[in-house]
Coordinates of C-alpha atoms and ligand atoms in Angstrom, one line a residue:
X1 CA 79.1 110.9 87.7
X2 CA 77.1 108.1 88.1
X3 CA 75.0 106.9 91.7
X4 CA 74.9 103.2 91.3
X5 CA 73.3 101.4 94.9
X6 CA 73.1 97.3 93.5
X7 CA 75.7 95.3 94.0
X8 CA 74.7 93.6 90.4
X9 CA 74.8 97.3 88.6
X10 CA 78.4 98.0 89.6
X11 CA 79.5 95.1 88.7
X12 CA 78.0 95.0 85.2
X13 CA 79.2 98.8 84.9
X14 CA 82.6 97.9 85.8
X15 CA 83.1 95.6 83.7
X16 CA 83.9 98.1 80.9
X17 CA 86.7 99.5 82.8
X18 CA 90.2 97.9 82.9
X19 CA 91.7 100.0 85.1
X20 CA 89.8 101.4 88.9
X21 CA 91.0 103.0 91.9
X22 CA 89.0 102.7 95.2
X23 CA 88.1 104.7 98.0
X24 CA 86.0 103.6 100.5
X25 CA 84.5 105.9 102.8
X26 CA 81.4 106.2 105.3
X27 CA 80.6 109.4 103.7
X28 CA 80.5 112.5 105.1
X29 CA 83.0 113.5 103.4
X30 CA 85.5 116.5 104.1
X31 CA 88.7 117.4 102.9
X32 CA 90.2 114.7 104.1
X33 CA 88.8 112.3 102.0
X34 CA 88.3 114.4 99.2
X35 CA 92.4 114.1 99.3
X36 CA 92.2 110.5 99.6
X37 CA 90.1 110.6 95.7
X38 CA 92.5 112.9 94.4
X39 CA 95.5 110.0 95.4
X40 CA 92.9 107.5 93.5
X41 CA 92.9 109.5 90.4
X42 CA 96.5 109.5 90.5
X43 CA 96.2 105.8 90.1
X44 CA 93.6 105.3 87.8
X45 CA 90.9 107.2 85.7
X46 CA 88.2 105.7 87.0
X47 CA 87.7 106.0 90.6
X48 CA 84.6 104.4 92.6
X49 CA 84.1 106.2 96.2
X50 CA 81.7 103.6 98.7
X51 CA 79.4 105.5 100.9
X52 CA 78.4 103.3 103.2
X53 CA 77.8 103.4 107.1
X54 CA 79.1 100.0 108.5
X55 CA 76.8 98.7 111.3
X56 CA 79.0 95.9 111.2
X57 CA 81.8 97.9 112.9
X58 CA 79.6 100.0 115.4
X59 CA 79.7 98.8 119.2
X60 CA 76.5 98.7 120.5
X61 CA 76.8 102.2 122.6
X62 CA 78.6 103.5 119.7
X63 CA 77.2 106.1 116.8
X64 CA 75.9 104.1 114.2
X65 CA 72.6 105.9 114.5
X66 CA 73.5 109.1 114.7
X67 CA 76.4 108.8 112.3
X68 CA 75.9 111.7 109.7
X69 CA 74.4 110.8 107.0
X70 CA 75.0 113.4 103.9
X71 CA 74.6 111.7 100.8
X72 CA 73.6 114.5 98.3
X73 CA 76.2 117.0 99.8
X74 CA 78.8 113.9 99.5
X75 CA 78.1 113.3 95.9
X76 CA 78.2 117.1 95.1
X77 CA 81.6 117.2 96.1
X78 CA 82.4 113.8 94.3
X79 CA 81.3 115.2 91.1
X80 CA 83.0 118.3 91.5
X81 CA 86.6 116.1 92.0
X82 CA 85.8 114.1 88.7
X83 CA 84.5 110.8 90.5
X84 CA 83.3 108.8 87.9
X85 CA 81.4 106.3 89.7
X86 CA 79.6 106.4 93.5
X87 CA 78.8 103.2 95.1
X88 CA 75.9 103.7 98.0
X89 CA 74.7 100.7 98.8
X90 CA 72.3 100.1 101.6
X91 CA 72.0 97.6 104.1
X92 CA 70.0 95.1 102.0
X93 CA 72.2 95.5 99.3
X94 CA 75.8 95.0 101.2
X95 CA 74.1 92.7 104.1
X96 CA 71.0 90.3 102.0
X97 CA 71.7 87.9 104.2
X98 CA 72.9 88.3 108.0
X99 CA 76.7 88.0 107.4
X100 CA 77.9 85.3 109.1
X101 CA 80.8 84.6 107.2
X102 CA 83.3 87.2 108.6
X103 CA 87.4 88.1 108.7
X104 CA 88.9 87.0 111.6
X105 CA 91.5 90.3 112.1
X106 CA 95.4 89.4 113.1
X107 CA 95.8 89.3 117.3
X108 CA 96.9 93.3 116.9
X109 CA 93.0 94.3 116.2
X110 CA 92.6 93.0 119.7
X111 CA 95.0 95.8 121.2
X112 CA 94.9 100.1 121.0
X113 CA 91.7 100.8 119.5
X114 CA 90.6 97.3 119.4
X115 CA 91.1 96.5 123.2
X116 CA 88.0 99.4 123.2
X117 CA 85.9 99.0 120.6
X118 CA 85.2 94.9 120.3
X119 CA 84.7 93.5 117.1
X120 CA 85.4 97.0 115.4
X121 CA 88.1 95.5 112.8
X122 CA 86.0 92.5 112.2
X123 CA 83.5 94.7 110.7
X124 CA 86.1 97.0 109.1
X125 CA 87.9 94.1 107.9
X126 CA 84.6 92.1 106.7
X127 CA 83.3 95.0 104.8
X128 CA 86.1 96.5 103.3
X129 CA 86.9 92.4 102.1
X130 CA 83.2 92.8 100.6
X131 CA 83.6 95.7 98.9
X132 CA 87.3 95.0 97.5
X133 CA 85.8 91.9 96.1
X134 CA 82.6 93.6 94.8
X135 CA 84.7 96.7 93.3
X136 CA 88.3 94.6 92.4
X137 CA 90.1 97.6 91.9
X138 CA 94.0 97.5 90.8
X139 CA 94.7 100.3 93.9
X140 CA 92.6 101.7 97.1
X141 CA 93.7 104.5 99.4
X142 CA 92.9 104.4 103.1
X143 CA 94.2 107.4 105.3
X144 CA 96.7 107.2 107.7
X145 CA 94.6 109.1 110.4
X146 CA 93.1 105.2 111.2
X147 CA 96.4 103.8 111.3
X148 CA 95.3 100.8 112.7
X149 CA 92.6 100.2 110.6
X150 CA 95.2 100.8 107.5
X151 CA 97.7 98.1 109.1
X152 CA 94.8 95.5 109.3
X153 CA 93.7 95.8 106.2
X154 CA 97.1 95.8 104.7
X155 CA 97.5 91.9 106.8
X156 CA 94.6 91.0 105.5
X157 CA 95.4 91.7 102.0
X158 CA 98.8 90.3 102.0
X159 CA 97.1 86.9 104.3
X160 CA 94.6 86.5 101.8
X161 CA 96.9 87.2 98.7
X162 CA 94.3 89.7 97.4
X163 CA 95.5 91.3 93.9
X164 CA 95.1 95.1 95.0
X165 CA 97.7 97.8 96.2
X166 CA 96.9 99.2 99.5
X167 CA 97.8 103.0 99.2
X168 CA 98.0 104.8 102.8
X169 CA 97.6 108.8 102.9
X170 CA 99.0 111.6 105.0
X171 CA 96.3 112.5 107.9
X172 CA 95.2 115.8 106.5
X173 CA 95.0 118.7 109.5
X174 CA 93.2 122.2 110.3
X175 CA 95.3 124.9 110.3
X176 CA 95.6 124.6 114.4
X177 CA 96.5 120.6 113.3
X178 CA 93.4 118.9 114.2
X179 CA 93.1 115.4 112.4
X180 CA 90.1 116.0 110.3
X181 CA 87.6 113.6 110.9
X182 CA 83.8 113.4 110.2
X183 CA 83.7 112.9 114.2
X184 CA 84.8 116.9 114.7
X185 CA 81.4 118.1 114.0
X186 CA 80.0 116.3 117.3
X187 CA 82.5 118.7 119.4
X188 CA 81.0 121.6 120.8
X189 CA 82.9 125.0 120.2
X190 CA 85.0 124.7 123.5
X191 CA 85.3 121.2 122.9
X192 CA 86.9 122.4 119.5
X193 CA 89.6 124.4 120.9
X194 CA 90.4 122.3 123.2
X195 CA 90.6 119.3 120.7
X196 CA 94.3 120.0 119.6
X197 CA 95.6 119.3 122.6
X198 CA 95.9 115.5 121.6
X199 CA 98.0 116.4 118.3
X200 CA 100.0 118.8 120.7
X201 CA 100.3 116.4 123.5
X202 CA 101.9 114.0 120.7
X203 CA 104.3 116.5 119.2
X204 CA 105.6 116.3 123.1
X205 CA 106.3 112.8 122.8
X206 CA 107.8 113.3 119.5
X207 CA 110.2 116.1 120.8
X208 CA 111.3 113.5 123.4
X209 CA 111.8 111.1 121.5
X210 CA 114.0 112.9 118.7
X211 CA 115.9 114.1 122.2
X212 CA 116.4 110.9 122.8
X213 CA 114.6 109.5 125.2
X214 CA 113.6 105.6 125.3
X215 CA 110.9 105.5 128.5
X216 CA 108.4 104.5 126.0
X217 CA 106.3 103.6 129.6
X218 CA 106.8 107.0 131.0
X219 CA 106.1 109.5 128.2
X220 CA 103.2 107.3 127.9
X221 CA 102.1 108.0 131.3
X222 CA 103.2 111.6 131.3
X223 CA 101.0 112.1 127.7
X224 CA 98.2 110.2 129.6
X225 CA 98.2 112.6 132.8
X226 CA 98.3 115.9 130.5
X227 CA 95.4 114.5 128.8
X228 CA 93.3 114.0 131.6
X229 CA 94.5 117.2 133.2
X230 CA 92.8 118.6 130.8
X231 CA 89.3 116.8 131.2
X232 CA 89.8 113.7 128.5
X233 CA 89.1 110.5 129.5
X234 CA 91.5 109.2 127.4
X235 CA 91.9 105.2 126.3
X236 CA 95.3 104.9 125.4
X237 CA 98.3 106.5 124.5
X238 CA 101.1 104.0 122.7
X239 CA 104.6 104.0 121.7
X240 CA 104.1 101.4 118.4
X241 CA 107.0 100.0 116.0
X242 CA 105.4 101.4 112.5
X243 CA 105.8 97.9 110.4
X244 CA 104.0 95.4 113.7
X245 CA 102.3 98.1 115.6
X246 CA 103.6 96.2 118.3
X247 CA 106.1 97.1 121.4
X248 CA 109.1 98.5 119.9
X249 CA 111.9 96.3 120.2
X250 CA 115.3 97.7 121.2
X251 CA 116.8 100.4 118.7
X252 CA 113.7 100.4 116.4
X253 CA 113.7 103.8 114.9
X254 CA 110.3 103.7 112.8
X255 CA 108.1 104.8 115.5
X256 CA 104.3 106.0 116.0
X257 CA 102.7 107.5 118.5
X258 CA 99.3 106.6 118.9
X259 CA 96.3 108.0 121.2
X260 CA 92.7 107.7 121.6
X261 CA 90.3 109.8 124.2
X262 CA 87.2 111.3 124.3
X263 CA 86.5 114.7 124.9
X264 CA 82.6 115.1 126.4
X265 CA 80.8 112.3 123.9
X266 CA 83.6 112.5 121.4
X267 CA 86.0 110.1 121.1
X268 CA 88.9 111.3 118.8
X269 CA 92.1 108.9 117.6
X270 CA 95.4 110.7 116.4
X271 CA 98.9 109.8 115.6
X272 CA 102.2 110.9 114.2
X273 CA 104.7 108.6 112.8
X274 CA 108.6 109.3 113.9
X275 CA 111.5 108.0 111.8
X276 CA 114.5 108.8 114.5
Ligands
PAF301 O1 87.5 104.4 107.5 C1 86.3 104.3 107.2 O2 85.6 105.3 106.8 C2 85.7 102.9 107.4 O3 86.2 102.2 108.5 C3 85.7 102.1 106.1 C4 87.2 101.8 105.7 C5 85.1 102.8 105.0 C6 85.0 100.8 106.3 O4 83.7 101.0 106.6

């Protein structure tokens, strides 16, 4: 496997390849994204995994700093998938200049996540332009677990008629169903146990809504109260149409339910899609 860090060195290695699949990551790396390579290889045989920690998509209260960084452990497990190539840029490389030139994300990156963290899918959206253009693979894979994150980029690359396929993954779970997600480890053990009770409270909603009901407002609310009966502070919880992420309109029946809360410093997103 190789470790390449220059923008220039990637691109002269990659020209000998006429097939890549891409996963960009922030490293970190559990069996979550290990699934999201294995989706790559499925594509392509050489696959390029980004490590890279985003300051660009960080609030300023938010973890960029303490964001873990693991790189040797990362590209242990990279090598032992079959990754041919890791891209692990760092700031200078990605960012030589102060980026100024940025993607302005479709009105829904100002709602559910966005609506909390300003300017998140700017960054997300500028970076992962960057390094699309940088790696030009045919396919990348994003995971489903940032569902928002995976519907802005897939606007911006149909807006900006970008010549890759967007490939989203299943969320990947514990065996008690918790969302893997490099932000578990920051949960202390009660914390842990208690962190499931987001996936569960969802499954609710689901339940309801395969039962039929159509008070988007008040299983919202109802999810909402459980939540912080149980000491999350929580930022949303949201009924979404699948294709807009928007309202769902009467008798849509591709549905997700998305949420977003913190549990002590933690702040933890989870959703499950419903086809009714
Ligand atoms: O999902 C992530 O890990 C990041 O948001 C991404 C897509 C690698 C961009 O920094």
């Amino acid at each position: 496997m190789e470790i390449i860090s220059s923008v220039a060195a990637l691109r002269q290695r990659l020209g000998r390849e006429n097939s890549v699949a891409f996963v960009p990551t922030m490293g970190n790396l559990h069996e979550g994204h290990l699934d999201l390579v294995r989706i790559a290889q499925q594509h392509a045989k050489c696959v390029v995994v980004s490590i890279f920690v985003n300051p660009l998509q960080f609030g300023a209260n938010e973890d960029f700093g303490k964001y873990p960084r693991t790189l040797q452990a990362d590209c242990d497990k990279l090598a032992a998938c079959g990754v041919a190539i890791v891209f692990a840029p760092s700031e200078a490389d990605l960012y030589p200049q102060p980026q100024q030139v940025t993607v302005e994300p479709p009105p829904i990156a100002q709602e559910l996540c966005g609506a909390f963290r300003p300017g998140h899918f700017r960054g997300v959206a500028t970076v992962v332009l960057k390094l699309l253009n940088i790696v030009q693979p045919q396919v990348a894979v994003f995971g489903k677990k940032d569902y928002q994150q995976l519907h802005v980029i897939r606007q911006m690359v149909t807006q900006l008629n970008m010549p890759v396929t967007i490939a989203g993954a299943e969320t990947l779970r514990a065996t008690d169903g918790l969302a893997l997600s490099s932000r578990n480890q920051y949960l202390t053990p009660a914390e842990r146990t208690e962190a499931i009770f987001m996936y569960q409270t969802l499954g609710e909603i689901r339940k309801s809504l395969g039962g039929g009901n159509k008070d988007y407002a008040l299983l919202e609310d109802k999810a909402v109260k459980a939540l912080v009966s149980h000491g999350w502070q929580v930022d949303y919880v949201a009924i979404r149409s699948q294709t807009a992420l928007l309202e769902p309109e009467a008798g849509e029946r591709n549905l997700v339910i998305l949420a977003a809360a913190r549990l002590g410093k933690t702040r933890l997103i989870d959703n499950i899609e419903v086809c009714l």
